[in-house]
Coordinates of C-alpha atoms in Angstrom, one line a residue:
M480 CA -35.4 -43.3 -73.6
K481 CA -31.8 -44.0 -74.1
R482 CA -31.4 -40.5 -75.6
I483 CA -33.0 -39.0 -72.5
N484 CA -30.7 -40.9 -70.2
K485 CA -27.7 -39.8 -72.2
L486 CA -29.0 -36.2 -72.1
L487 CA -29.4 -36.4 -68.4
S488 CA -26.0 -37.9 -67.9
L489 CA -24.5 -35.1 -70.0
I490 CA -26.3 -32.4 -68.0
L491 CA -25.2 -34.1 -64.7
A492 CA -21.6 -34.1 -65.8
V493 CA -21.7 -30.4 -66.8
L494 CA -23.2 -29.5 -63.5
M495 CA -20.6 -31.5 -61.6
L496 CA -17.8 -29.8 -63.6
A497 CA -19.3 -26.4 -63.0
T498 CA -19.5 -27.2 -59.3
L499 CA -15.9 -28.2 -59.2
F500 CA -14.8 -24.9 -60.8
T501 CA -17.0 -22.9 -58.5
A502 CA -15.5 -24.7 -55.4
C503 CA -12.0 -23.9 -56.7
G504 CA -12.9 -20.4 -57.2
D505 CA -14.4 -20.1 -53.8
T506 CA -11.3 -21.5 -52.2
A507 CA -9.1 -18.9 -53.9
V508 CA -11.5 -16.1 -52.8
D509 CA -11.5 -17.5 -49.2
D510 CA -7.7 -17.5 -49.1
D511 CA -7.6 -13.8 -50.1
S512 CA -10.4 -13.0 -47.8
T513 CA -8.7 -14.7 -44.8
T514 CA -5.5 -12.7 -45.5
D515 CA -7.5 -9.5 -45.6
D516 CA -9.4 -10.3 -42.4
D517 CA -6.2 -11.2 -40.5
S518 CA -4.9 -7.8 -41.5
V519 CA -8.0 -6.0 -40.3
V520 CA -8.0 -7.9 -36.9
G521 CA -4.4 -7.0 -36.3
T522 CA -5.1 -3.3 -36.6
N523 CA -8.5 -3.2 -34.9
T524 CA -7.5 -1.6 -31.6
D525 CA -11.1 -1.5 -30.4
E526 CA -11.1 -5.2 -30.0
E527 CA -7.7 -5.5 -28.3
E528 CA -7.5 -5.8 -24.5
E529 CA -5.9 -2.7 -23.0
E530 CA -2.5 -3.6 -21.5
L531 CA -2.3 -2.9 -17.7
I532 CA 0.3 -0.6 -16.3
E533 CA 2.5 -2.6 -13.9
L534 CA 3.4 -0.9 -10.7
N535 CA 5.9 -2.1 -8.0
V536 CA 4.3 -1.1 -4.6
A537 CA 6.2 -1.4 -1.3
Y538 CA 4.6 -2.5 1.9
M539 CA 5.5 -3.7 5.4
P540 CA 4.1 -7.0 6.7
N541 CA 1.3 -5.9 8.9
Y542 CA -2.4 -5.1 8.9
A543 CA -1.9 -1.3 8.9
S544 CA 0.2 -1.3 5.8
L545 CA -1.9 -3.8 3.8
W546 CA -5.5 -3.2 4.9
S547 CA -6.4 -1.0 1.9
V548 CA -4.0 -2.0 -0.8
L549 CA -4.8 -5.8 -0.5
T550 CA -8.5 -5.0 -0.5
A551 CA -8.2 -2.9 -3.6
I552 CA -6.3 -5.7 -5.4
D553 CA -8.7 -8.4 -4.4
Q554 CA -11.8 -6.3 -5.2
G555 CA -10.4 -5.5 -8.7
Y556 CA -10.2 -1.7 -8.1
F557 CA -6.7 -1.4 -9.5
E558 CA -7.6 -3.4 -12.6
E559 CA -10.6 -1.1 -13.1
E560 CA -8.1 1.8 -13.3
G561 CA -5.9 -0.1 -15.8
L562 CA -3.2 -0.9 -13.2
E563 CA -1.5 -4.1 -12.1
V564 CA 0.1 -4.0 -8.6
N565 CA 3.1 -6.1 -7.7
L566 CA 3.6 -6.0 -3.9
V567 CA 7.2 -5.9 -2.6
E568 CA 7.9 -6.4 1.1
F569 CA 10.2 -4.1 3.1
A570 CA 11.1 -3.9 6.8
D571 CA 10.6 -0.1 7.3
G572 CA 9.8 3.2 5.7
P573 CA 13.3 4.6 5.2
T574 CA 14.3 1.5 3.3
I575 CA 11.2 1.8 1.1
I576 CA 12.1 5.4 0.3
A577 CA 15.7 4.4 -0.6
A578 CA 14.3 1.8 -3.0
M579 CA 12.0 4.4 -4.6
E580 CA 14.9 6.7 -5.1
G581 CA 16.8 3.8 -6.7
G582 CA 13.9 3.4 -9.2
S583 CA 12.8 -0.1 -8.2
I584 CA 9.6 1.0 -6.4
D585 CA 6.9 3.3 -7.8
F586 CA 4.6 3.8 -4.7
G587 CA 5.1 2.9 -1.1
Y588 CA 3.6 2.9 2.4
I589 CA 5.3 4.6 5.3
G590 CA 4.6 4.9 9.0
Q591 CA 5.1 7.9 11.3
G592 CA 8.9 8.0 11.5
A593 CA 9.7 8.0 7.8
H594 CA 7.6 11.2 7.2
K595 CA 10.6 13.3 8.3
L596 CA 12.1 12.3 4.9
C597 CA 9.0 13.8 3.2
V598 CA 9.6 17.0 5.1
Q599 CA 13.1 17.0 3.9
G600 CA 12.0 16.5 0.3
N601 CA 12.9 12.9 -0.4
A602 CA 9.3 11.8 -1.0
T603 CA 5.8 13.3 -1.6
I604 CA 2.6 12.1 0.2
I605 CA 0.0 11.1 -2.3
C606 CA -2.6 9.9 0.1
M607 CA -3.1 9.8 3.9
S608 CA -3.8 6.3 5.0
H609 CA -4.9 6.4 8.6
I610 CA -4.1 7.6 12.1
G611 CA -2.2 4.9 13.8
N612 CA -2.0 3.4 17.3
A613 CA 0.4 0.6 16.5
D614 CA 3.6 1.8 18.1
A615 CA 4.5 1.1 21.7
V616 CA 7.3 1.1 24.3
I617 CA 7.5 -2.2 26.1
G618 CA 9.6 -3.1 29.2
T619 CA 10.8 -6.4 30.5
S620 CA 10.4 -7.5 34.1
S621 CA 13.1 -5.0 35.1
V622 CA 11.3 -2.0 33.5
T623 CA 7.7 -1.5 34.7
S624 CA 7.5 2.2 34.2
L625 CA 8.9 4.8 31.8
E626 CA 11.0 6.2 34.7
D627 CA 12.7 2.8 34.8
L628 CA 14.2 3.4 31.3
A629 CA 17.0 5.6 32.8
G630 CA 20.3 3.8 32.4
K631 CA 18.7 0.8 30.7
T632 CA 19.4 -0.9 27.3
V633 CA 16.6 0.0 24.9
A634 CA 16.1 -1.4 21.4
Y635 CA 14.7 0.8 18.7
S636 CA 14.7 1.3 14.9
S637 CA 16.1 4.6 13.8
G638 CA 14.2 6.8 11.4
T639 CA 11.0 5.0 11.9
S640 CA 7.9 5.3 14.1
S641 CA 9.8 3.3 16.7
E642 CA 12.3 6.2 17.2
T643 CA 9.4 8.7 17.3
I644 CA 7.5 7.0 20.1
L645 CA 10.7 6.4 22.0
L646 CA 11.6 10.1 21.9
L647 CA 8.1 11.0 23.0
A648 CA 8.3 8.5 25.9
L649 CA 11.7 9.9 27.0
Q650 CA 10.6 13.5 26.7
S651 CA 7.5 12.9 28.8
I652 CA 9.7 12.0 31.8
G653 CA 12.5 14.5 31.2
L654 CA 15.0 12.1 29.6
T655 CA 16.9 12.0 26.3
M656 CA 18.6 9.3 24.3
D657 CA 21.8 10.1 26.2
D658 CA 20.1 8.8 29.4
I659 CA 19.7 5.3 27.9
T660 CA 21.8 2.7 26.1
A661 CA 20.1 2.8 22.7
M662 CA 20.5 -0.3 20.4
D663 CA 19.4 0.2 16.8
M664 CA 17.9 -2.9 15.2
D665 CA 14.9 -4.0 13.0
S666 CA 11.6 -5.1 14.5
S667 CA 12.2 -8.9 14.2
S668 CA 15.5 -8.6 16.0
M669 CA 13.8 -6.6 18.7
V670 CA 11.3 -9.5 19.3
T671 CA 14.2 -11.9 19.7
A672 CA 16.1 -9.5 21.9
M673 CA 13.2 -8.9 24.2
L674 CA 12.3 -12.6 24.6
S675 CA 15.9 -13.6 25.2
G676 CA 16.3 -10.8 27.8
S677 CA 19.3 -9.2 26.0
V678 CA 17.6 -5.8 26.2
D679 CA 15.6 -4.2 29.0
A680 CA 13.0 -2.5 26.8
C681 CA 12.1 -1.8 23.2
A682 CA 10.2 0.7 21.1
V683 CA 8.4 -1.2 18.3
W684 CA 5.2 -1.5 16.2
S685 CA 2.5 -4.1 15.6
P686 CA 2.5 -7.0 15.2
A687 CA 5.9 -7.3 17.0
T688 CA 4.2 -5.6 20.0
L689 CA 1.6 -8.3 20.1
T690 CA 4.1 -11.1 19.8
I691 CA 6.2 -9.8 22.7
L692 CA 3.3 -9.3 25.0
E693 CA 1.8 -12.6 24.2
E694 CA 5.1 -14.6 24.4
D695 CA 6.3 -13.1 27.7
E696 CA 3.7 -12.2 30.2
T697 CA 6.3 -10.5 32.4
C698 CA 6.7 -7.7 29.8
T699 CA 4.8 -4.5 30.4
L700 CA 3.2 -2.0 27.9
L701 CA 4.7 1.3 29.0
C702 CA 3.0 3.6 26.5
D703 CA 1.6 3.6 23.0
N704 CA 0.5 6.3 20.5
S705 CA -2.7 7.1 22.4
T706 CA -0.7 8.0 25.5
F707 CA 0.5 11.2 23.6
S708 CA -2.7 11.9 21.6
D709 CA -3.1 15.3 23.1
T710 CA 0.3 16.5 21.9
S711 CA 1.3 14.3 19.0
I712 CA -0.2 12.3 16.1
S713 CA 1.0 9.1 14.3
I714 CA 0.1 9.3 10.7
A715 CA 0.6 6.6 8.0
S716 CA 0.7 7.6 4.3
W717 CA 1.2 6.5 0.7
I718 CA 4.1 8.2 -1.1
A719 CA 6.1 8.5 -4.3
T720 CA 9.2 10.4 -5.2
P721 CA 8.8 14.0 -6.6
E722 CA 10.7 12.9 -9.7
Y723 CA 8.3 10.0 -10.4
L724 CA 5.2 12.2 -10.0
E725 CA 6.6 14.8 -12.4
E726 CA 6.1 12.2 -15.2
N727 CA 3.4 10.0 -13.8
E728 CA 0.8 12.2 -12.1
E729 CA -2.1 10.6 -14.0
V730 CA -0.9 7.1 -12.9
A731 CA -0.7 8.4 -9.3
V732 CA -4.3 9.7 -9.5
K733 CA -5.5 6.3 -10.7
F734 CA -3.5 4.5 -8.0
V735 CA -5.0 6.7 -5.3
R736 CA -8.6 6.4 -6.7
A737 CA -8.4 2.6 -6.5
L738 CA -6.7 2.8 -3.0
L739 CA -9.6 5.1 -1.7
K740 CA -12.1 2.5 -2.9
G741 CA -10.1 -0.1 -1.0
M742 CA -10.0 2.1 2.1
T743 CA -13.8 2.6 2.1
Y744 CA -14.5 -1.1 1.7
A745 CA -11.9 -2.2 4.3
S746 CA -12.8 0.3 6.9
D747 CA -16.2 -1.2 7.3
E748 CA -16.2 -3.3 10.5
A749 CA -18.3 -5.9 8.7
N750 CA -15.3 -6.5 6.4
Y751 CA -12.5 -6.8 9.1
E752 CA -12.5 -10.5 9.0
Y753 CA -12.2 -10.5 5.2
V754 CA -9.3 -8.0 5.4
A755 CA -7.6 -10.1 8.1
E756 CA -7.8 -13.2 5.8
L757 CA -6.1 -11.3 3.0
V758 CA -3.4 -10.0 5.4
A759 CA -2.8 -13.4 6.9
T760 CA -2.3 -14.9 3.5
Q761 CA 0.1 -12.1 2.3
C762 CA 2.2 -12.2 5.5
A763 CA 2.1 -16.0 5.9
V764 CA 0.8 -15.7 9.4
D765 CA -2.2 -17.3 11.1
Y766 CA -5.6 -15.5 10.9
E767 CA -5.8 -14.6 14.6
T768 CA -2.5 -12.8 14.5
A769 CA -3.7 -10.7 11.6
Y770 CA -7.2 -10.1 13.1
E771 CA -5.7 -8.9 16.4
Q772 CA -4.2 -6.0 14.5
R773 CA -7.5 -4.6 13.3
G774 CA -7.4 -2.0 16.1
D775 CA -4.0 -0.6 15.2
G776 CA -5.5 2.5 13.5
E777 CA -8.4 4.7 12.8
W778 CA -9.2 3.5 9.3
Y779 CA -10.2 6.3 6.9
T780 CA -12.7 6.2 4.1
A781 CA -12.7 8.2 0.9
D782 CA -15.3 10.6 2.4
M783 CA -13.2 11.0 5.5
I784 CA -10.2 11.9 3.3
S785 CA -12.3 14.4 1.4
E786 CA -13.5 16.0 4.6
A787 CA -10.1 16.1 6.1
I788 CA -8.8 18.0 3.1
S789 CA -11.7 20.5 2.9
D790 CA -11.9 21.3 6.6
G791 CA -8.1 21.7 7.0
S792 CA -7.7 18.9 9.5
M793 CA -5.3 16.9 7.3
E794 CA -3.0 19.9 7.0
A795 CA -3.2 20.4 10.7
Y796 CA -2.2 16.7 11.3
Y797 CA 0.8 16.9 9.1
Q798 CA 1.8 20.3 10.6
L799 CA 1.6 18.8 14.1
Q800 CA 3.7 15.9 12.9
Q801 CA 6.3 18.3 11.5
D802 CA 6.3 20.3 14.7
N803 CA 6.9 17.1 16.7
F804 CA 9.8 16.2 14.5
L805 CA 11.4 19.6 15.1
T806 CA 10.9 19.4 18.8
A807 CA 12.4 15.9 19.0
G808 CA 15.4 17.0 16.9
S809 CA 14.5 14.6 14.1
I810 CA 14.6 17.5 11.6
E811 CA 16.5 20.8 11.6
E812 CA 15.0 24.3 11.6
S813 CA 16.2 24.6 8.0
D814 CA 14.0 21.6 7.1
V815 CA 10.8 23.3 8.2
C816 CA 8.5 24.0 5.3
D817 CA 4.9 24.5 4.2
V818 CA 3.0 21.2 4.4
S819 CA 1.7 21.7 0.9
T820 CA 5.2 21.4 -0.5
Y821 CA 5.2 17.6 0.2
V822 CA 1.5 16.7 0.6
A823 CA 0.0 16.3 -2.9
Y824 CA -3.6 17.5 -2.3
N825 CA -4.0 17.8 -6.1
I826 CA -3.6 14.0 -6.5
M827 CA -6.0 13.2 -3.7
N828 CA -8.6 15.7 -5.0
G829 CA -8.1 14.3 -8.6
A830 CA -8.8 10.8 -7.3
L831 CA -11.9 12.0 -5.4
S832 CA -13.4 13.8 -8.3

């Protein structure tokens, strides 16, 4: 019995020793295996998350500028295209185009007036946004009709849709800029000037129009875009510089594809409240102020953009716009060109396909 116990003890000791060596061997193998695995993981691109392309996108603080792009961001449409959008606020279109030419902005939104810079070759339209009705000429208590503008001090913002509608208003009654005292200022300054009575009238866009009319009930809406709808059109667009598009056409197509999805979603009346909430947050204004701007444009969907391209109405819109610029003296005869030279139908069609 003792011999059996000794034998068992010996066997147990041998087994323990073998186990110890095996464990040590396993540890060494595991170390090598871990090193190899780390190397494999580091080179396995299939498992790596694709890095998003960052874009700096310019906007103006109003519903018309933000309705589609904020929706596309919030709904994840840009992320689906591998894009990350950083929004940058500007006061007007010409300033946005200047920033794009300086290289700090990739894509931007412009209203009616700044399109003359597209005609002149400074920027290319990559997507029509909507037809607007956000611009207006407003008079104080001393100016209750367009005819009253003669000899009065009128605030406006040169190179923007403000200047465009002011010129249309003056032409409609046979006046020119020489018949008024024109004061060039930004939209926020116009609000202050109108409410303080330091100017007699102004040409401005929403939401400044709404603020003026709400804050001073003695002010009168003299005209807006719809007043001249039979002879002119107010278009808003998304743009990039020709130089940027030469090297980044694929990125532009992705950007527009996401934007079109945002337009389709945001143009649904059932989603107006949702869009207004996004705009209110972005612009740091109350919800009602944002929601009141929902009527500032005819909001286009992707299908409407497609149809406008195919039936030629988009080209006709931009041609009418260019003709109006020429008539108003905003561009020279030497600037006149084929619309297709600055409207990138290929990018819109690429995004629609």
